[in-house]
Amino acid sequence: MTDQPSRRRAGGREARRAAREEATTSSAPYLIRTIPPYEIMSEDGLEIIENNADIILEEVGIDFRDYPSSLELLKNAGATIDGERVRFPKGMCREIVTKSAPPSYIQHARNPSKNVQIGGDATVLVPAYGSPFVFDLDNGRRYANIEDFRNFVKLAYMSPHLHHSGGTVVEPVDIPVSKRHLDMVYSHLKYSDKPFMGSVTAAERAQDSVALAEMVFGDGFLNENTVMTSLINASSPMCWDASMLGAAEVYARSNQATVISPFIVAGAMSPVTVAGVAAQTLAEALAGMTFIQLVNPGAPTVFGSFAMSMSMQTGAPTFGTPEPALILYTMAALARRLGVPFRSGGNLCSSKIPDAQAASESISTFIPAILGGVNFMLHSAGWLEGGLAMGYEKFIIDADQCGLAASFVKGVDLSENGQALDAIKETGPGQHFLGSEHTLKNFETAFAVSEVANNDSYEQWSEEGSLDAAQRANTIWKKMLNDYEPPPLDEAIDEAMLDFIAKRKDELPDAFA
Amino acid sequence: MTDQPSRRRAGGREARRAAREEATTSSAPYLIRTIPPYEIMSEDGLEIIENNADIILEEVGIDFRDYPSSLELLKNAGATIDGERVRFPKGMCREIVTKSAPPSYIQHARNPSKNVQIGGDATVLVPAYGSPFVFDLDNGRRYANIEDFRNFVKLAYMSPHLHHSGGTVVEPVDIPVSKRHLDMVYSHLKYSDKPFMGSVTAAERAQDSVALAEMVFGDGFLNENTVMTSLINASSPMCWDASMLGAAEVYARSNQATVISPFIVAGAMSPVTVAGVAAQTLAEALAGMTFIQLVNPGAPTVFGSFAMSMSMQTGAPTFGTPEPALILYTMAALARRLGVPFRSGGNLCSSKIPDAQAASESISTFIPAILGGVNFMLHSAGWLEGGLAMGYEKFIIDADQCGLAASFVKGVDLSENGQALDAIKETGPGQHFLGSEHTLKNFETAFAVSEVANNDSYEQWSEEGSLDAAQRANTIWKKMLNDYEPPPLDEAIDEAMLDFIAKRKDELPDAFA
């Protein structure tokens, strides 16, 4: 017996349940924003852009290329078809999307404690996507391979700040294009238990992704539940291509989610102005989401926007500049008005290395994505060189920022403890708060901590080698990969997947383009 | 005669005046925000904090140390005095400040085209302040001297993205503390023509600052106009010290502006919670601003807030973390409700070098300061190592971000040209916009351009030496100092200042502490 009150003991099973629930709540596998979104534009301004999108859809039209069945579907729903050009009567797309696209959905992970909500007040942070190169401090820049792919799946699995395993975390260029989707999907399912993205480069690759997921989640699970959220890019301006439409159709029919995402270098694939990009993006996304809802009404779909500015000297896309941030805030508001989940942002940069440029540019996209209320944030970690390279150190630096954002989105605690008025009364003028009861009670959880930043004195930092952030990140990712242990996976399922992959690889031709 | 219509010719003097005004507007020497501020908290939440500040002012009180005349002044205005502890009846401070402190003011520069508005929708970007060290890539970290001081005055003068020459841009430690204010104020007036900050470390140094400014602006000018905005820090928690109060009184009596600025490491000088810091900051600032308004009703005064989080391991202040951003948004909203200009933010970091950590932390403070609607942004450029060092390369990197912010705060152009609907109609699906009339017309001004970022291909960047952002910035500041030419200054005024300084230096003792 001690004098200390055993507060936790009272209640027995009930108290343990409460404690468990508390723990579950505090470790939600995605961010829940309690802060309001930043609204950059008035309702009147947003209406102007919506009206312009309607005009684009009705007068200019959107091309659905090499995919005759989509034309038939859209025609039957009321659109006018002229060759491959589809024109939509005013309000048609908005009505179809509003009527049947869900405002949010759960994407199931193979570990149910890592299921994510996509939409509403949730923000899901997802690794970068699509780089053919990798970069690290030891080896510089080189083509990515399947080992790099697995490494980034493992790093995302181990990072508490990323909620998703992503999709094409790098392009494993050592495997034929025609087959690599099998290795990629397998890697997500084998080396991680977080939710992931399926292949989109052809309908049959989407079908393979569905088949592999069904082996892990069980027969019939996919009919009722979403286990993949996959990226369907437009061929801006105002085109949707057959390969992407084919994959999108497979996913929609299987109740799997698609991110319908115009991809725009402003000035090349759209007008150079923010309001112009916004109207065009909205029109393209509405047309794509309408297609999805016609294929399978109620299939989860995310409104995507990915917009870059451009260097006036070279025509190269630029990142972290003001215009993409303005576009992001605008598109996020338009998505809210439409009532669908929104994808944009990430830690984007054009820097080739994880230097001050990379960080400035990345945070200048990341903060707008957080404040804009992005629901599905692709490219949250790793992105370098305009997406051409995935950086090992950059991944660590970005994931660290994702961790800080998790505290930020909780907003200001206005509870009695948060107000801390008693602490101020007890301490008083000229006294320090370090030893006050309130400080001692709250100190451990008071401040979010960066795992990459060094806050030591100059002298101590010098003694320890004067390392910069990238060098510290280099140590961190190596330790993580060294410490990696795979999540449990039923051996029979693993074998079934490997058998399926072997069979499919036999069937498929080797093609590297 | 040409066929071209000479639109400008019609109107003669009137047209020239209009053209001049247009030019003036487009080159405003400070940012004018047309975007709304980000509101992180509901009105109800802000009222809770205001109420808590009132309770602190009424029940806890604020110490005015070693400055008996301030106690007399506050007592006569209705405060209760207990030793040096001042308690304010509920609402007293708010009433006095609201009644007489101006919502915004013009700070005159010796070059009138560089006058700045402080308050309202204006944001004035000001160099960092107070570092005893400097850092550059060539020499590393070393104590600052008067040559460094002059260098940063020159760099701020040359940067189109900074609106102000700042104050103690570095501490010139080669000059006695008792005399260095003379060299600092002289350097601002001699090597720049932008507005500047006066000395605050003692009343007589403030008086010397006023005397030097009067020589440049002319007798009597200061009675009617504000030419200095000077930084008056609280000794948080809840104390104001004699040296700062003395300087503040000199400035207020001379109609010069003061930034009344609680300076808080949360957990040490305040509670660890955001709402606790906010209430205490508001109380301290209200007490300080009340003193200013009692000294000289109507004297311009800025509500300042500078808050840091803390490393739980070492007790070191930390920057770019979520809590200071939450505090910044909260304080900015409270200042708006009070109706006075607001100071906070900057490009703050704890990194020792201009690396990814420095940039992440800096932008994580800078964006909240921009979106929060800060009016006077001290520490906009140069800050390293928690303010212990002023970085040459960091200055360039930060000033570059200031340039980008200038585009961002203009918000989204919803003019017909901005909407670009005709461009979309003319170009159509699958076509590129690079050659469209709209693109050609808008291309040069469409996108803000970073002067530090490298957007070249990896190959070209490698060929040019694989430089990082800091290395590119190193080249930029050296070129700027090399190209520097001083703004014209009347020789008689220069001589008068130098005579005054020589005389004062003879009178003053040598003291380095």
PDB file of N, CA and C in Angstrom, chain B residues 99-167:
ATOM      1  N   LYS B  99      -9.366  53.965 -27.646  1.00  0.00           N
ATOM      2  CA  LYS B  99      -9.740  55.371 -27.808  1.00  0.00           C
ATOM      3  C   LYS B  99      -8.670  56.162 -28.536  1.00  0.00           C
ATOM      4  N   SER B 100      -7.409  55.906 -28.236  1.00  0.00           N
ATOM      5  CA  SER B 100      -6.419  56.851 -28.777  1.00  0.00           C
ATOM      6  C   SER B 100      -5.316  56.250 -29.658  1.00  0.00           C
ATOM      7  N   ALA B 101      -5.083  54.933 -29.604  1.00  0.00           N
ATOM      8  CA  ALA B 101      -4.005  54.394 -30.451  1.00  0.00           C
ATOM      9  C   ALA B 101      -4.470  54.313 -31.905  1.00  0.00           C
ATOM     10  N   PRO B 102      -3.679  54.840 -32.834  1.00  0.00           N
ATOM     11  CA  PRO B 102      -4.128  54.834 -34.236  1.00  0.00           C
ATOM     12  C   PRO B 102      -4.146  53.416 -34.826  1.00  0.00           C
ATOM     13  N   PRO B 103      -5.163  53.091 -35.630  1.00  0.00           N
ATOM     14  CA  PRO B 103      -5.239  51.761 -36.257  1.00  0.00           C
ATOM     15  C   PRO B 103      -4.127  51.531 -37.277  1.00  0.00           C
ATOM     16  N   SER B 104      -3.613  52.598 -37.839  1.00  0.00           N
ATOM     17  CA  SER B 104      -2.450  52.471 -38.711  1.00  0.00           C
ATOM     18  C   SER B 104      -1.771  53.825 -38.809  1.00  0.00           C
ATOM     19  N   TYR B 105      -0.536  53.828 -39.260  1.00  0.00           N
ATOM     20  CA  TYR B 105       0.187  55.098 -39.388  1.00  0.00           C
ATOM     21  C   TYR B 105       1.190  54.983 -40.522  1.00  0.00           C
ATOM     22  N   ILE B 106       1.667  56.114 -40.964  1.00  0.00           N
ATOM     23  CA  ILE B 106       2.726  56.147 -41.979  1.00  0.00           C
ATOM     24  C   ILE B 106       4.059  56.339 -41.270  1.00  0.00           C
ATOM     25  N   GLN B 107       4.988  55.431 -41.553  1.00  0.00           N
ATOM     26  CA  GLN B 107       6.363  55.694 -41.113  1.00  0.00           C
ATOM     27  C   GLN B 107       7.111  56.276 -42.294  1.00  0.00           C
ATOM     28  N   HIS B 108       7.591  57.507 -42.123  1.00  0.00           N
ATOM     29  CA  HIS B 108       8.282  58.184 -43.215  1.00  0.00           C
ATOM     30  C   HIS B 108       9.707  57.679 -43.352  1.00  0.00           C
ATOM     31  N   ALA B 109      10.129  57.546 -44.598  1.00  0.00           N
ATOM     32  CA  ALA B 109      11.517  57.235 -44.912  1.00  0.00           C
ATOM     33  C   ALA B 109      12.175  58.522 -45.396  1.00  0.00           C
ATOM     34  N   ARG B 110      13.499  58.575 -45.370  1.00  0.00           N
ATOM     35  CA  ARG B 110      14.116  59.821 -45.880  1.00  0.00           C
ATOM     36  C   ARG B 110      13.933  59.943 -47.385  1.00  0.00           C
ATOM     37  N   ASN B 111      13.680  58.825 -48.040  1.00  0.00           N
ATOM     38  CA  ASN B 111      13.205  58.880 -49.421  1.00  0.00           C
ATOM     39  C   ASN B 111      11.685  58.663 -49.378  1.00  0.00           C
ATOM     40  N   PRO B 112      10.915  59.743 -49.639  1.00  0.00           N
ATOM     41  CA  PRO B 112       9.461  59.649 -49.425  1.00  0.00           C
ATOM     42  C   PRO B 112       8.792  58.547 -50.251  1.00  0.00           C
ATOM     43  N   SER B 113       9.401  58.117 -51.347  1.00  0.00           N
ATOM     44  CA  SER B 113       8.792  57.049 -52.137  1.00  0.00           C
ATOM     45  C   SER B 113       8.884  55.716 -51.399  1.00  0.00           C
ATOM     46  N   LYS B 114       9.615  55.704 -50.299  1.00  0.00           N
ATOM     47  CA  LYS B 114       9.757  54.475 -49.512  1.00  0.00           C
ATOM     48  C   LYS B 114       9.038  54.545 -48.160  1.00  0.00           C
ATOM     49  N   ASN B 115       8.185  55.552 -48.003  1.00  0.00           N
ATOM     50  CA  ASN B 115       7.336  55.589 -46.808  1.00  0.00           C
ATOM     51  C   ASN B 115       6.514  54.312 -46.733  1.00  0.00           C
ATOM     52  N   VAL B 116       6.302  53.832 -45.533  1.00  0.00           N
ATOM     53  CA  VAL B 116       5.493  52.616 -45.376  1.00  0.00           C
ATOM     54  C   VAL B 116       4.274  52.884 -44.496  1.00  0.00           C
ATOM     55  N   GLN B 117       3.196  52.172 -44.819  1.00  0.00           N
ATOM     56  CA  GLN B 117       2.016  52.178 -43.948  1.00  0.00           C
ATOM     57  C   GLN B 117       2.148  50.992 -42.994  1.00  0.00           C
ATOM     58  N   ILE B 118       1.961  51.252 -41.735  1.00  0.00           N
ATOM     59  CA  ILE B 118       2.017  50.162 -40.749  1.00  0.00           C
ATOM     60  C   ILE B 118       0.637  50.031 -40.120  1.00  0.00           C
ATOM     61  N   GLY B 119      -0.036  48.925 -40.457  1.00  0.00           N
ATOM     62  CA  GLY B 119      -1.405  48.692 -40.004  1.00  0.00           C
ATOM     63  C   GLY B 119      -2.339  48.443 -41.170  1.00  0.00           C
ATOM     64  N   GLY B 120      -3.580  48.083 -40.868  1.00  0.00           N
ATOM     65  CA  GLY B 120      -4.576  47.836 -41.907  1.00  0.00           C
ATOM     66  C   GLY B 120      -4.183  46.660 -42.773  1.00  0.00           C
ATOM     67  N   ASP B 121      -4.333  46.830 -44.092  1.00  0.00           N
ATOM     68  CA  ASP B 121      -4.034  45.742 -45.017  1.00  0.00           C
ATOM     69  C   ASP B 121      -2.577  45.733 -45.470  1.00  0.00           C
ATOM     70  N   ALA B 122      -1.745  46.567 -44.849  1.00  0.00           N
ATOM     71  CA  ALA B 122      -0.337  46.638 -45.246  1.00  0.00           C
ATOM     72  C   ALA B 122       0.507  45.650 -44.449  1.00  0.00           C
ATOM     73  N   THR B 123       1.478  45.059 -45.122  1.00  0.00           N
ATOM     74  CA  THR B 123       2.502  44.253 -44.454  1.00  0.00           C
ATOM     75  C   THR B 123       3.871  44.813 -44.823  1.00  0.00           C
ATOM     76  N   VAL B 124       4.647  45.168 -43.807  1.00  0.00           N
ATOM     77  CA  VAL B 124       5.989  45.719 -44.003  1.00  0.00           C
ATOM     78  C   VAL B 124       6.997  44.671 -43.575  1.00  0.00           C
ATOM     79  N   LEU B 125       7.890  44.298 -44.498  1.00  0.00           N
ATOM     80  CA  LEU B 125       8.866  43.234 -44.240  1.00  0.00           C
ATOM     81  C   LEU B 125      10.203  43.851 -43.836  1.00  0.00           C
ATOM     82  N   VAL B 126      10.696  43.442 -42.684  1.00  0.00           N
ATOM     83  CA  VAL B 126      11.803  44.101 -41.986  1.00  0.00           C
ATOM     84  C   VAL B 126      12.894  43.056 -41.716  1.00  0.00           C
ATOM     85  N   PRO B 127      14.175  43.412 -41.890  1.00  0.00           N
ATOM     86  CA  PRO B 127      15.250  42.434 -41.623  1.00  0.00           C
ATOM     87  C   PRO B 127      15.247  41.931 -40.177  1.00  0.00           C
ATOM     88  N   ALA B 128      15.979  40.856 -39.943  1.00  0.00           N
ATOM     89  CA  ALA B 128      16.132  40.317 -38.592  1.00  0.00           C
ATOM     90  C   ALA B 128      16.877  41.313 -37.707  1.00  0.00           C
ATOM     91  N   TYR B 129      16.847  41.062 -36.415  1.00  0.00           N
ATOM     92  CA  TYR B 129      17.209  42.061 -35.406  1.00  0.00           C
ATOM     93  C   TYR B 129      17.918  41.401 -34.237  1.00  0.00           C
ATOM     94  N   GLY B 130      19.073  41.927 -33.862  1.00  0.00           N
ATOM     95  CA  GLY B 130      19.618  41.620 -32.549  1.00  0.00           C
ATOM     96  C   GLY B 130      20.702  40.565 -32.443  1.00  0.00           C
ATOM     97  N   SER B 131      21.185  39.993 -33.569  1.00  0.00           N
ATOM     98  CA  SER B 131      22.144  38.890 -33.458  1.00  0.00           C
ATOM     99  C   SER B 131      23.544  39.377 -33.096  1.00  0.00           C
ATOM    100  N   PRO B 132      24.203  38.750 -32.133  1.00  0.00           N
ATOM    101  CA  PRO B 132      25.607  39.082 -31.857  1.00  0.00           C
ATOM    102  C   PRO B 132      26.588  38.427 -32.841  1.00  0.00           C
ATOM    103  N   PHE B 133      26.108  37.376 -33.550  1.00  0.00           N
ATOM    104  CA  PHE B 133      26.984  36.664 -34.494  1.00  0.00           C
ATOM    105  C   PHE B 133      26.509  36.860 -35.932  1.00  0.00           C
ATOM    106  N   VAL B 134      27.433  36.638 -36.864  1.00  0.00           N
ATOM    107  CA  VAL B 134      27.059  36.503 -38.273  1.00  0.00           C
ATOM    108  C   VAL B 134      27.544  35.154 -38.769  1.00  0.00           C
ATOM    109  N   PHE B 135      26.895  34.694 -39.825  1.00  0.00           N
ATOM    110  CA  PHE B 135      27.303  33.429 -40.453  1.00  0.00           C
ATOM    111  C   PHE B 135      27.345  33.634 -41.956  1.00  0.00           C
ATOM    112  N   ASP B 136      28.433  33.180 -42.568  1.00  0.00           N
ATOM    113  CA  ASP B 136      28.421  33.049 -44.031  1.00  0.00           C
ATOM    114  C   ASP B 136      29.211  31.804 -44.414  1.00  0.00           C
ATOM    115  N   LEU B 137      29.009  31.345 -45.632  1.00  0.00           N
ATOM    116  CA  LEU B 137      29.604  30.079 -46.047  1.00  0.00           C
ATOM    117  C   LEU B 137      31.132  30.124 -46.051  1.00  0.00           C
ATOM    118  N   ASP B 138      31.683  31.311 -46.316  1.00  0.00           N
ATOM    119  CA  ASP B 138      33.132  31.396 -46.430  1.00  0.00           C
ATOM    120  C   ASP B 138      33.818  31.367 -45.074  1.00  0.00           C
ATOM    121  N   ASN B 139      33.251  32.092 -44.112  1.00  0.00           N
ATOM    122  CA  ASN B 139      33.927  32.257 -42.823  1.00  0.00           C
ATOM    123  C   ASN B 139      33.231  31.566 -41.664  1.00  0.00           C
ATOM    124  N   GLY B 140      32.113  30.933 -41.904  1.00  0.00           N
ATOM    125  CA  GLY B 140      31.401  30.291 -40.810  1.00  0.00           C
ATOM    126  C   GLY B 140      30.798  31.318 -39.864  1.00  0.00           C
ATOM    127  N   ARG B 141      30.797  30.978 -38.588  1.00  0.00           N
ATOM    128  CA  ARG B 141      30.163  31.841 -37.598  1.00  0.00           C
ATOM    129  C   ARG B 141      31.225  32.612 -36.843  1.00  0.00           C
ATOM    130  N   ARG B 142      30.987  33.902 -36.657  1.00  0.00           N
ATOM    131  CA  ARG B 142      31.924  34.766 -35.924  1.00  0.00           C
ATOM    132  C   ARG B 142      31.143  35.947 -35.359  1.00  0.00           C
ATOM    133  N   TYR B 143      31.743  36.661 -34.404  1.00  0.00           N
ATOM    134  CA  TYR B 143      31.085  37.843 -33.844  1.00  0.00           C
ATOM    135  C   TYR B 143      30.860  38.891 -34.933  1.00  0.00           C
ATOM    136  N   ALA B 144      29.749  39.577 -34.826  1.00  0.00           N
ATOM    137  CA  ALA B 144      29.424  40.624 -35.797  1.00  0.00           C
ATOM    138  C   ALA B 144      30.173  41.905 -35.462  1.00  0.00           C
ATOM    139  N   ASN B 145      30.461  42.697 -36.474  1.00  0.00           N
ATOM    140  CA  ASN B 145      31.064  44.000 -36.240  1.00  0.00           C
ATOM    141  C   ASN B 145      30.338  45.062 -37.073  1.00  0.00           C
ATOM    142  N   ILE B 146      30.818  46.278 -36.977  1.00  0.00           N
ATOM    143  CA  ILE B 146      30.094  47.382 -37.632  1.00  0.00           C
ATOM    144  C   ILE B 146      30.105  47.244 -39.151  1.00  0.00           C
ATOM    145  N   GLU B 147      31.121  46.558 -39.688  1.00  0.00           N
ATOM    146  CA  GLU B 147      31.115  46.347 -41.135  1.00  0.00           C
ATOM    147  C   GLU B 147      29.969  45.403 -41.520  1.00  0.00           C
ATOM    148  N   ASP B 148      29.753  44.363 -40.700  1.00  0.00           N
ATOM    149  CA  ASP B 148      28.599  43.494 -40.951  1.00  0.00           C
ATOM    150  C   ASP B 148      27.300  44.303 -40.870  1.00  0.00           C
ATOM    151  N   PHE B 149      27.245  45.170 -39.860  1.00  0.00           N
ATOM    152  CA  PHE B 149      26.042  45.992 -39.709  1.00  0.00           C
ATOM    153  C   PHE B 149      25.774  46.779 -40.999  1.00  0.00           C
ATOM    154  N   ARG B 150      26.819  47.448 -41.472  1.00  0.00           N
ATOM    155  CA  ARG B 150      26.660  48.242 -42.706  1.00  0.00           C
ATOM    156  C   ARG B 150      26.287  47.339 -43.886  1.00  0.00           C
ATOM    157  N   ASN B 151      26.901  46.165 -43.927  1.00  0.00           N
ATOM    158  CA  ASN B 151      26.592  45.243 -45.030  1.00  0.00           C
ATOM    159  C   ASN B 151      25.099  44.875 -45.060  1.00  0.00           C
ATOM    160  N   PHE B 152      24.532  44.582 -43.900  1.00  0.00           N
ATOM    161  CA  PHE B 152      23.114  44.198 -43.901  1.00  0.00           C
ATOM    162  C   PHE B 152      22.198  45.390 -44.186  1.00  0.00           C
ATOM    163  N   VAL B 153      22.628  46.588 -43.757  1.00  0.00           N
ATOM    164  CA  VAL B 153      21.860  47.781 -44.140  1.00  0.00           C
ATOM    165  C   VAL B 153      21.891  47.937 -45.667  1.00  0.00           C
ATOM    166  N   LYS B 154      23.065  47.696 -46.243  1.00  0.00           N
ATOM    167  CA  LYS B 154      23.187  47.820 -47.707  1.00  0.00           C
ATOM    168  C   LYS B 154      22.358  46.755 -48.426  1.00  0.00           C
ATOM    169  N   LEU B 155      22.400  45.536 -47.910  1.00  0.00           N
ATOM    170  CA  LEU B 155      21.638  44.456 -48.562  1.00  0.00           C
ATOM    171  C   LEU B 155      20.132  44.723 -48.475  1.00  0.00           C
ATOM    172  N   ALA B 156      19.672  45.200 -47.315  1.00  0.00           N
ATOM    173  CA  ALA B 156      18.240  45.501 -47.178  1.00  0.00           C
ATOM    174  C   ALA B 156      17.848  46.674 -48.076  1.00  0.00           C
ATOM    175  N   TYR B 157      18.777  47.630 -48.202  1.00  0.00           N
ATOM    176  CA  TYR B 157      18.525  48.772 -49.091  1.00  0.00           C
ATOM    177  C   TYR B 157      18.374  48.303 -50.531  1.00  0.00           C
ATOM    178  N   MET B 158      19.201  47.348 -50.925  1.00  0.00           N
ATOM    179  CA  MET B 158      19.192  46.903 -52.323  1.00  0.00           C
ATOM    180  C   MET B 158      18.080  45.896 -52.624  1.00  0.00           C
ATOM    181  N   SER B 159      17.598  45.220 -51.617  1.00  0.00           N
ATOM    182  CA  SER B 159      16.567  44.209 -51.894  1.00  0.00           C
ATOM    183  C   SER B 159      15.216  44.867 -52.155  1.00  0.00           C
ATOM    184  N   PRO B 160      14.632  44.590 -53.321  1.00  0.00           N
ATOM    185  CA  PRO B 160      13.304  45.155 -53.581  1.00  0.00           C
ATOM    186  C   PRO B 160      12.222  44.500 -52.729  1.00  0.00           C
ATOM    187  N   HIS B 161      12.571  43.384 -52.060  1.00  0.00           N
ATOM    188  CA  HIS B 161      11.549  42.612 -51.344  1.00  0.00           C
ATOM    189  C   HIS B 161      11.455  42.978 -49.870  1.00  0.00           C
ATOM    190  N   LEU B 162      12.400  43.772 -49.393  1.00  0.00           N
ATOM    191  CA  LEU B 162      12.351  44.245 -48.011  1.00  0.00           C
ATOM    192  C   LEU B 162      11.997  45.719 -48.031  1.00  0.00           C
ATOM    193  N   HIS B 163      11.150  46.105 -47.066  1.00  0.00           N
ATOM    194  CA  HIS B 163      10.556  47.438 -47.112  1.00  0.00           C
ATOM    195  C   HIS B 163      11.159  48.377 -46.091  1.00  0.00           C
ATOM    196  N   HIS B 164      12.113  47.865 -45.329  1.00  0.00           N
ATOM    197  CA  HIS B 164      12.528  48.559 -44.117  1.00  0.00           C
ATOM    198  C   HIS B 164      13.998  48.227 -43.887  1.00  0.00           C
ATOM    199  N   SER B 165      14.707  49.134 -43.266  1.00  0.00           N
ATOM    200  CA  SER B 165      16.125  48.925 -43.006  1.00  0.00           C
ATOM    201  C   SER B 165      16.357  48.186 -41.690  1.00  0.00           C
ATOM    202  N   GLY B 166      15.295  48.086 -40.861  1.00  0.00           N
ATOM    203  CA  GLY B 166      15.406  47.365 -39.592  1.00  0.00           C
ATOM    204  C   GLY B 166      16.069  48.204 -38.516  1.00  0.00           C
ATOM    205  N   GLY B 167      16.516  47.555 -37.462  1.00  0.00           N
ATOM    206  CA  GLY B 167      17.145  48.253 -36.347  1.00  0.00           C
ATOM    207  C   GLY B 167      18.526  47.688 -36.084  1.00  0.00           C
TER     208      GLY B 167
END
